[in-house]
Amino acid sequence: MFANFNLTKIHPMRILLLFLLCTFQLNSQVVDRYNYVQRPTETSVTIAWRTVSTSIGTINWGLTAGNLNNTLSESSSTSKHYFDISGLNPNTLYYYQTSTDQGYTSNVDHFYTAKTDTSMKFSFLHYGDCGYNNGIQGEIGQLMEADSAEFAVVAGDVDQNVGDNYDEVFFGVYEDMLKQACHYTAIGNHDTYADNAATYLEDFYLPSNNPQSSERYYSFLWGNAKFICMDSNIPYTTGSDQYNWLVNELTCNHSQWLFVFFHHPPWTNAWSADYYLPFSPYFLYQGSVDMRTELVPLFEDYNVDFVLNGHSHCYQRGEMNGVKYIISGGAGSASIDFNTNSNAPNIDTEIYTNQYVRFNVDGDTVRYVSIDNYGVTIDSVTTIKPNVVQPAPVVTYLGGELWSTQGETYMWFLDGVQILGVTTQSFVPTQLGMYHVEITTISGCTISSEPFVLDNLKIDSIEEVEFKVYPNPSNGKITIASNSALSNGTKIQITNAMGKVVFKDVIDGNDSDPYTVDLSAAPKGMYFLNARSNAKTFTKLIVLQ
């Protein structure tokens, strides 16, 4: 039954304002999910958002907030909007704004593209078992947002209910973080309960760099690190698609640091009360046994640095055979697990509270801290590891020959086409063009060099006229002399056959000519000396014996 309103008693101006308000609401589109950043690479990114009703979406982006001079628009109406943007620059701040033809316009947000392997410093978060849009999850979320990390890895149970409502328990809670940084997610058991993760796969735009083009498991690069995400809810043992893909990803790792993240841990010392309930699926649960027999040996054989998990609602960490294991499953669960056993051989620290983990990577050093829901650092660990990963090969033109840094086998290409019969470390080119080389490593992985443009087949006379290197071969000490004297600012760099820099210096007024370099401590072998002065470059092959 409706109330009776006497419109004669309402002021005409109020009627006009009510009409304008209703008109505005009818012409404005309701946003169901605000902007979120997905799968950024060094040169691309995906931006997504959702609207309640269908519309044609548009995105504008640029290098400054006041000049969003790049535009993409959808060709048809949809409620699920996303754009794949390519042609971006690495490690670069971009601003963007989304809109629809139904009246919606977002604020100007921003994102960073991924860092290249020459960028040795970055930070990221590790958390899991997010919660139910409850108070604890909100507290942890605010702390993570204030941490301003470059991205995050989520170790499963993104929706800790049944995996059918990510707006309420994820996108809404972490809205301000997600609009400017990607949180790379793994599938937890709760994410599968409603529909075997179909809703999850529909809501996220993740990498799919595997033969199955699946977003259930994937890898990505950031700075000097590689990250591998696995789905511990589907087959991952010997012979499965995921296992075969994982072996290939581990074999062909060229990054200094290697992280693997997934939901279920190989071992855990903690669980809830159903640990003690006979016939419960988690009766006497202490982790996934087949992971210990199938995956842990791979982690050890291929020098994985960190394995990041969730599932247990607490914080646990430790190390076994060089692999560091961290369980961070307390990002929002209202009920914390408790110690049920002490059998895990890879766990030496257990803290039972809600928390998340922040990683800081800085060259040879990784430091991670665990922070509880009060903002207190409850654990801190530092790991140092020199870079021993074989870098990509480097092509050099020297004495009329193209040289590659050392590999097991060599395959040369001119303008993208393989040069048949050329399988040696060096050869004499007869054509100008763009060359590159593919080498195989001792582990059987193939690595490709950056393109090398050869625009002159003549041997540069600078080698004979301006610079001399002697003795060559040498027992360790070499002398560099220049007919025109080594000028201030001359850059000297020496790399080994693997492309690793073993010596570098810049000539200043205090250095003598001839200039002496002591490589007595370096192993015997082949090295490349590069000297650059006055826009001229001199390269020389030197041998230590």
XYZ file of C-alpha atoms in Angstrom:
545
model
C 0.000 0.000 0.000
C 1.409 3.368 -0.999
C 1.341 6.529 1.086
C -0.673 9.496 -0.198
C 1.471 12.537 -1.049
C 0.019 15.990 -1.493
C 2.171 17.411 -4.277
C 0.572 20.831 -3.872
C 2.534 21.206 -0.630
C 5.922 20.528 -2.311
C 7.834 23.562 -3.490
C 8.179 23.673 -7.323
C 12.005 24.015 -7.028
C 12.161 20.759 -5.067
C 10.158 18.991 -7.791
C 12.652 20.283 -10.373
C 15.637 19.095 -8.325
C 14.030 15.657 -7.846
C 13.455 15.389 -11.607
C 17.072 16.339 -12.381
C 18.407 13.848 -9.820
C 16.349 10.998 -11.303
C 17.434 11.949 -14.817
C 21.119 11.947 -13.748
C 20.786 8.526 -12.137
C 19.111 7.074 -15.204
C 21.868 8.386 -17.487
C 24.777 7.400 -15.234
C 26.112 3.865 -15.311
C 26.663 1.853 -12.164
C 30.109 0.313 -11.893
C 30.163 -3.202 -10.502
C 33.954 -3.520 -10.295
C 36.430 -0.665 -10.557
C 39.652 -0.681 -12.581
C 42.144 -3.431 -11.863
C 45.616 -4.044 -13.332
C 46.397 -7.498 -14.724
C 49.430 -9.341 -16.203
C 51.858 -6.430 -16.715
C 55.017 -7.182 -18.679
C 57.921 -4.963 -19.676
C 55.957 -3.711 -22.709
C 52.272 -4.472 -22.071
C 49.446 -4.508 -19.528
C 45.776 -5.469 -19.238
C 43.296 -3.075 -17.623
C 39.832 -4.437 -16.719
C 36.622 -3.286 -15.057
C 32.964 -4.362 -14.908
C 29.649 -2.533 -15.234
C 26.156 -3.668 -14.195
C 24.699 -2.928 -17.633
C 26.290 -3.295 -21.043
C 28.132 -0.422 -22.694
C 31.040 0.382 -24.990
C 34.203 1.006 -22.979
C 37.140 3.280 -23.724
C 40.558 3.645 -22.152
C 42.934 6.596 -22.448
C 46.528 6.479 -21.261
C 49.748 8.458 -21.349
C 52.948 9.381 -19.556
C 51.395 12.238 -17.591
C 48.046 12.533 -15.869
C 47.213 15.623 -17.917
C 48.033 14.135 -21.309
C 46.280 10.786 -21.846
C 46.925 10.918 -25.573
C 46.483 7.204 -26.402
C 43.016 5.707 -26.859
C 41.388 2.319 -27.369
C 37.635 1.626 -27.583
C 35.588 -1.546 -27.663
C 33.751 -2.448 -30.868
C 30.590 -3.719 -29.138
C 28.704 -3.402 -25.865
C 29.659 -5.569 -22.916
C 29.574 -5.506 -19.124
C 33.014 -7.123 -18.857
C 35.500 -4.543 -20.065
C 39.199 -5.169 -20.587
C 41.957 -3.808 -22.790
C 45.329 -5.328 -23.680
C 47.723 -2.397 -24.151
C 51.041 -3.059 -25.904
C 54.020 -1.044 -27.133
C 54.870 0.300 -23.674
C 58.312 1.009 -22.214
C 59.800 -1.120 -19.401
C 59.781 0.114 -15.798
C 57.710 3.140 -16.721
C 54.894 4.958 -14.927
C 51.724 5.319 -17.027
C 48.493 7.112 -16.186
C 45.123 5.908 -17.446
C 41.386 6.580 -17.288
C 38.462 4.379 -18.301
C 34.964 5.376 -19.407
C 31.835 4.060 -21.133
C 29.308 5.525 -23.561
C 26.691 5.266 -20.790
C 28.094 8.059 -18.654
C 30.757 6.365 -16.527
C 34.226 7.927 -16.220
C 36.809 6.696 -13.734
C 39.365 8.706 -11.841
C 42.829 8.937 -13.374
C 44.734 5.915 -12.062
C 48.275 4.703 -12.760
C 50.425 1.579 -13.139
C 54.063 0.612 -13.719
C 55.270 -1.767 -16.406
C 57.521 -4.632 -15.276
C 61.215 -4.097 -14.676
C 63.840 -5.644 -16.947
C 66.499 -8.101 -15.790
C 68.951 -5.215 -15.396
C 66.746 -3.751 -12.646
C 67.984 -5.358 -9.474
C 65.746 -3.664 -6.913
C 62.018 -4.174 -6.348
C 59.476 -5.200 -3.723
C 56.401 -7.439 -3.641
C 53.885 -8.922 -1.188
C 53.020 -12.544 -0.419
C 49.709 -13.363 1.222
C 46.973 -16.008 1.094
C 43.625 -17.194 2.483
C 42.177 -13.715 2.162
C 39.091 -13.927 4.354
C 35.397 -13.081 3.994
C 35.413 -9.280 3.731
C 35.737 -9.300 7.499
C 37.476 -6.898 9.868
C 40.811 -8.738 9.977
C 41.004 -8.804 6.186
C 40.349 -5.046 6.117
C 43.129 -4.402 8.634
C 45.643 -6.493 6.684
C 44.509 -4.878 3.434
C 45.122 -1.360 4.746
C 48.614 -2.322 5.907
C 49.463 -3.908 2.549
C 48.215 -0.829 0.711
C 50.427 1.415 2.853
C 53.406 -0.806 1.986
C 53.254 0.384 -1.661
C 54.861 -2.758 -3.098
C 55.183 -3.101 -6.869
C 52.997 -6.221 -7.088
C 51.797 -9.170 -4.996
C 51.521 -12.949 -5.224
C 48.407 -14.479 -3.651
C 48.901 -18.089 -2.547
C 45.337 -19.283 -3.071
C 41.917 -19.187 -1.406
C 41.393 -15.791 -2.971
C 37.711 -16.312 -2.146
C 37.707 -18.155 1.144
C 34.036 -19.060 0.791
C 33.276 -21.217 -2.263
C 34.822 -19.269 -5.143
C 31.734 -17.557 -6.553
C 31.970 -13.950 -5.321
C 35.311 -12.237 -5.890
C 33.808 -8.759 -5.861
C 32.820 -9.006 -2.220
C 35.924 -10.718 -0.854
C 38.705 -9.510 -3.172
C 38.083 -6.751 -5.720
C 36.051 -4.643 -3.312
C 38.396 -5.098 -0.353
C 41.624 -4.406 -2.265
C 40.191 -1.914 -4.782
C 42.734 0.867 -4.200
C 45.703 -1.506 -4.544
C 44.408 -3.373 -7.574
C 43.822 -0.265 -9.677
C 47.574 0.425 -9.720
C 49.354 -2.922 -9.192
C 48.791 -6.526 -10.218
C 48.151 -9.156 -7.569
C 49.094 -12.429 -9.272
C 46.766 -15.117 -7.917
C 47.013 -18.886 -7.460
C 43.997 -21.169 -7.168
C 43.194 -22.514 -3.706
C 40.811 -25.316 -2.792
C 38.079 -22.852 -1.779
C 38.315 -21.212 -5.189
C 37.162 -24.496 -6.767
C 34.167 -25.443 -4.597
C 31.399 -23.641 -6.520
C 32.363 -24.447 -10.112
C 35.907 -25.852 -10.314
C 37.348 -22.324 -10.505
C 35.260 -21.282 -13.555
C 34.268 -18.014 -11.847
C 37.885 -17.394 -10.865
C 39.088 -17.913 -14.450
C 36.354 -15.601 -15.733
C 37.211 -12.797 -13.313
C 41.008 -12.706 -13.651
C 43.214 -12.024 -16.685
C 46.408 -13.939 -15.976
C 49.340 -15.059 -18.133
C 48.741 -18.276 -20.070
C 52.274 -19.071 -21.209
C 51.954 -22.846 -21.290
C 51.123 -25.325 -24.083
C 47.563 -25.641 -22.787
C 47.080 -21.812 -22.847
C 45.671 -22.183 -19.343
C 45.553 -19.408 -16.767
C 45.564 -21.993 -13.984
C 49.378 -22.040 -14.019
C 51.846 -19.592 -15.528
C 55.124 -17.747 -15.066
C 56.253 -14.140 -15.252
C 59.441 -12.107 -14.936
C 60.102 -9.048 -12.798
C 63.566 -7.531 -12.538
C 66.191 -10.183 -11.844
C 63.594 -12.738 -10.682
C 61.326 -15.361 -12.200
C 57.986 -16.309 -10.638
C 56.212 -19.606 -11.326
C 52.573 -20.048 -10.281
C 51.167 -23.580 -10.002
C 47.663 -24.973 -9.500
C 47.878 -27.539 -6.707
C 44.244 -28.600 -7.267
C 44.857 -30.333 -10.615
C 47.423 -33.007 -11.592
C 51.025 -31.904 -11.100
C 52.848 -35.239 -10.770
C 55.168 -36.924 -13.283
C 53.672 -37.128 -16.764
C 50.998 -34.472 -16.262
C 50.845 -31.380 -18.471
C 51.598 -29.136 -15.518
C 54.613 -31.197 -14.420
C 56.121 -31.198 -17.921
C 55.601 -27.454 -18.201
C 57.157 -26.885 -14.768
C 60.294 -28.845 -15.693
C 60.703 -26.726 -18.817
C 60.225 -23.498 -16.852
C 62.807 -24.548 -14.278
C 65.277 -25.733 -16.912
C 65.099 -22.502 -18.878
C 65.439 -20.081 -16.003
C 67.872 -17.238 -16.699
C 66.982 -15.086 -13.681
C 69.057 -14.717 -10.533
C 66.150 -15.369 -8.150
C 63.520 -18.081 -8.604
C 60.185 -18.097 -6.745
C 57.458 -20.768 -6.998
C 54.035 -20.134 -5.446
C 50.899 -22.269 -5.053
C 48.303 -23.014 -2.390
C 48.901 -26.390 -0.677
C 52.280 -26.727 1.124
C 54.406 -29.891 0.971
C 54.583 -29.840 4.777
C 52.793 -27.976 7.528
C 52.877 -28.182 11.313
C 49.524 -26.461 11.737
C 45.857 -27.127 11.078
C 42.409 -26.654 12.565
C 40.419 -28.953 14.865
C 39.435 -31.371 12.074
C 43.031 -32.611 12.170
C 41.812 -34.786 15.046
C 38.540 -35.952 13.434
C 38.674 -39.477 11.980
C 37.207 -39.716 8.453
C 37.661 -35.981 7.975
C 39.443 -35.100 4.681
C 42.087 -33.397 6.819
C 42.432 -36.055 9.512
C 46.098 -35.946 10.623
C 46.841 -33.556 7.749
C 50.534 -32.549 7.563
C 50.805 -31.330 3.968
C 50.708 -32.892 0.491
C 52.683 -36.140 0.362
C 52.930 -36.354 -3.436
C 54.429 -32.855 -3.507
C 57.257 -34.093 -1.321
C 58.023 -36.970 -3.696
C 57.320 -35.221 -7.024
C 57.927 -31.474 -6.694
C 60.378 -31.009 -3.826
C 63.136 -32.920 -5.704
C 62.616 -30.572 -8.678
C 62.854 -27.516 -6.422
C 66.168 -28.799 -5.085
C 67.607 -29.984 -8.420
C 66.842 -26.709 -10.192
C 67.901 -24.394 -7.355
C 64.537 -22.830 -6.542
C 65.132 -20.121 -3.960
C 61.674 -19.689 -2.402
C 58.482 -21.780 -2.300
C 55.516 -19.648 -1.190
C 52.286 -21.250 0.064
C 49.066 -20.606 1.980
C 46.374 -23.059 3.167
C 47.458 -23.152 6.820
C 46.069 -20.068 8.553
C 49.263 -18.877 10.196
C 52.884 -18.064 9.405
C 55.519 -20.773 9.053
C 58.936 -20.741 7.439
C 62.175 -22.665 7.219
C 64.770 -24.064 4.835
C 65.707 -27.502 3.546
C 68.477 -28.391 1.077
C 68.871 -24.802 -0.027
C 65.161 -24.163 -0.701
C 63.365 -21.684 1.553
C 59.702 -22.422 2.345
C 57.210 -19.805 3.579
C 53.551 -20.334 4.467
C 51.560 -17.097 4.694
C 47.915 -18.030 5.073
C 46.696 -15.444 7.519
C 45.601 -12.489 5.376
C 42.036 -12.493 6.631
C 40.826 -15.711 8.213
C 39.026 -15.013 11.474
C 40.149 -18.379 12.848
C 43.880 -19.039 13.130
C 45.171 -22.613 12.963
C 47.262 -24.074 15.759
C 50.231 -26.405 16.113
C 49.151 -30.007 15.509
C 52.530 -31.658 14.975
C 56.252 -30.921 14.686
C 57.168 -33.271 11.848
C 57.875 -30.829 9.010
C 61.603 -31.053 8.169
C 61.521 -27.731 6.308
C 59.894 -25.631 9.063
C 61.755 -24.078 11.986
C 59.621 -21.038 12.792
C 55.869 -20.919 13.531
C 53.880 -17.798 14.487
C 50.135 -18.096 14.986
C 48.554 -14.799 14.013
C 47.072 -12.972 11.031
C 49.832 -11.547 8.851
C 51.317 -11.003 5.398
C 54.880 -10.990 4.020
C 56.793 -8.234 2.229
C 59.827 -9.082 0.081
C 62.567 -6.603 -0.809
C 64.875 -7.755 -3.609
C 68.114 -5.811 -4.027
C 70.642 -7.439 -6.355
C 72.276 -10.344 -4.531
C 70.123 -9.815 -1.418
C 66.530 -10.756 -0.614
C 65.040 -9.654 2.700
C 61.536 -10.615 3.748
C 59.532 -9.541 6.783
C 56.285 -10.875 8.189
C 53.898 -8.180 9.458
C 50.882 -8.875 11.671
C 47.497 -7.138 11.607
C 48.753 -4.529 14.091
C 51.559 -3.495 11.744
C 54.232 -5.127 13.908
C 57.132 -6.944 12.242
C 57.043 -10.431 13.747
C 59.824 -12.035 11.691
C 62.655 -10.893 9.416
C 65.063 -12.965 7.308
C 67.844 -11.945 4.887
C 69.257 -14.182 2.150
C 72.341 -13.403 0.041
C 73.107 -15.242 -3.204
C 75.634 -14.209 -5.889
C 74.330 -14.319 -9.447
C 75.579 -17.498 -11.121
C 72.873 -17.785 -13.780
C 74.165 -17.834 -17.338
C 73.150 -14.585 -19.066
C 71.926 -14.278 -22.640
C 74.710 -14.546 -25.235
C 76.341 -11.389 -26.545
C 77.372 -10.940 -30.185
C 80.567 -8.986 -30.998
C 82.187 -8.113 -34.358
C 85.915 -8.567 -33.920
C 88.681 -8.783 -36.507
C 86.262 -9.459 -39.340
C 84.430 -12.215 -37.422
C 81.154 -12.370 -35.496
C 81.701 -13.874 -32.042
C 79.257 -15.240 -29.497
C 79.892 -15.589 -25.802
C 80.258 -19.210 -24.728
C 77.576 -21.880 -25.003
C 77.330 -25.629 -25.584
C 76.059 -25.284 -29.170
C 75.518 -22.333 -31.521
C 72.921 -21.485 -34.169
C 73.341 -18.236 -36.152
C 70.607 -16.194 -37.845
C 70.647 -13.383 -40.447
C 67.532 -11.225 -40.585
C 65.652 -13.921 -38.696
C 66.618 -16.780 -41.027
C 68.957 -19.530 -39.831
C 72.369 -19.588 -41.536
C 72.731 -23.234 -42.516
C 76.007 -24.915 -41.665
C 77.210 -22.208 -39.251
C 77.358 -23.861 -35.815
C 80.609 -22.488 -34.347
C 81.264 -19.821 -31.747
C 82.567 -17.438 -34.436
C 82.397 -17.131 -38.221
C 83.208 -14.661 -41.015
C 80.041 -12.893 -42.237
C 79.736 -12.029 -45.925
C 76.542 -9.935 -45.814
C 75.321 -6.878 -43.968
C 72.174 -7.185 -41.869
C 70.770 -8.049 -38.463
C 72.406 -11.064 -36.821
C 71.605 -12.977 -33.669
C 72.750 -16.262 -32.156
C 70.972 -18.974 -30.172
C 73.060 -21.033 -27.771
C 72.176 -24.046 -25.673
C 73.327 -24.214 -22.065
C 74.761 -27.176 -20.242
C 71.225 -27.900 -18.957
C 69.900 -28.038 -22.520
C 68.051 -24.725 -22.468
C 68.117 -22.402 -25.490
C 68.972 -18.711 -25.030
C 68.843 -16.086 -27.762
C 71.014 -12.972 -28.003
C 69.837 -9.467 -28.677
C 69.979 -8.491 -32.381
C 73.347 -7.238 -33.626
C 73.273 -4.897 -36.639
C 76.305 -5.333 -38.909
C 76.545 -2.348 -41.249
C 80.230 -2.484 -42.219
C 82.308 -5.542 -43.152
C 85.605 -3.661 -42.949
C 87.906 -4.327 -39.999
C 87.937 -1.106 -38.018
C 91.375 0.485 -38.229
C 90.919 1.894 -34.735
C 92.124 -1.504 -33.483
C 95.571 -1.056 -35.003
C 95.971 2.718 -34.964
C 94.651 3.978 -31.650
C 94.736 1.070 -29.187
C 97.115 -1.787 -28.421
C 96.704 -4.592 -25.888
C 99.706 -6.625 -24.744
C 100.816 -9.207 -23.882
C 98.071 -11.311 -25.449
C 97.841 -14.168 -24.466
C 98.634 -13.051 -20.916
C 99.228 -14.604 -17.517
C 96.861 -12.084 -15.911
C 98.289 -8.590 -16.277
C 97.492 -6.777 -19.522
C 98.428 -3.316 -20.757
C 96.233 -1.023 -22.813
C 98.006 1.732 -24.757
C 96.701 4.393 -27.121
C 98.670 6.304 -29.766
C 96.600 9.390 -29.043
C 96.681 8.881 -25.249
C 93.808 7.590 -23.172
C 91.492 10.511 -22.638
C 89.442 11.308 -19.574
C 86.145 9.452 -19.723
C 87.410 6.425 -21.654
C 85.321 3.472 -20.462
C 87.051 0.112 -20.027
C 85.010 -3.080 -19.603
C 86.094 -6.723 -19.693
C 83.610 -9.618 -19.866
C 84.218 -13.353 -19.703
C 83.036 -15.843 -22.324
C 79.676 -16.097 -20.550
C 79.090 -12.353 -20.868
C 79.627 -11.568 -17.171
C 81.489 -8.354 -16.425
C 84.738 -9.117 -14.565
C 86.288 -5.638 -14.715
C 85.113 -2.117 -15.451
C 86.634 1.332 -14.987
C 86.461 4.882 -16.306
C 89.763 6.603 -17.105
C 90.357 9.876 -15.265
C 93.265 12.267 -14.923
C 94.961 10.128 -12.266
C 95.321 7.076 -14.548
C 98.472 6.527 -16.585
C 98.903 5.731 -20.267
C 99.609 2.915 -20.883
C 96.907 1.606 -18.567
C 97.348 -1.729 -16.732
C 94.623 -4.181 -15.721
C 95.335 -7.015 -13.302
C 93.223 -10.123 -14.001
C 95.491 -12.515 -12.127
C 92.611 -13.677 -9.951
C 90.385 -14.466 -12.940
C 90.157 -18.050 -14.278
C 92.012 -18.956 -17.441
C 90.016 -18.568 -20.627
C 88.706 -16.189 -23.259
C 87.678 -12.601 -22.442
C 86.420 -9.603 -24.388
C 87.896 -6.156 -23.737
C 85.795 -3.156 -24.744
C 87.139 0.418 -24.660
C 84.956 3.371 -25.621
C 86.381 6.858 -26.128
C 85.189 9.901 -28.085
C 82.250 7.999 -29.595
C 84.624 5.284 -30.889
C 84.541 1.710 -29.671
C 87.462 -0.717 -29.595
C 86.926 -4.445 -28.951
C 89.654 -7.016 -28.489
C 89.659 -10.725 -27.745
C 92.147 -11.504 -24.972
C 93.245 -14.870 -23.608
C 94.392 -15.633 -20.086
C 96.635 -18.683 -19.796
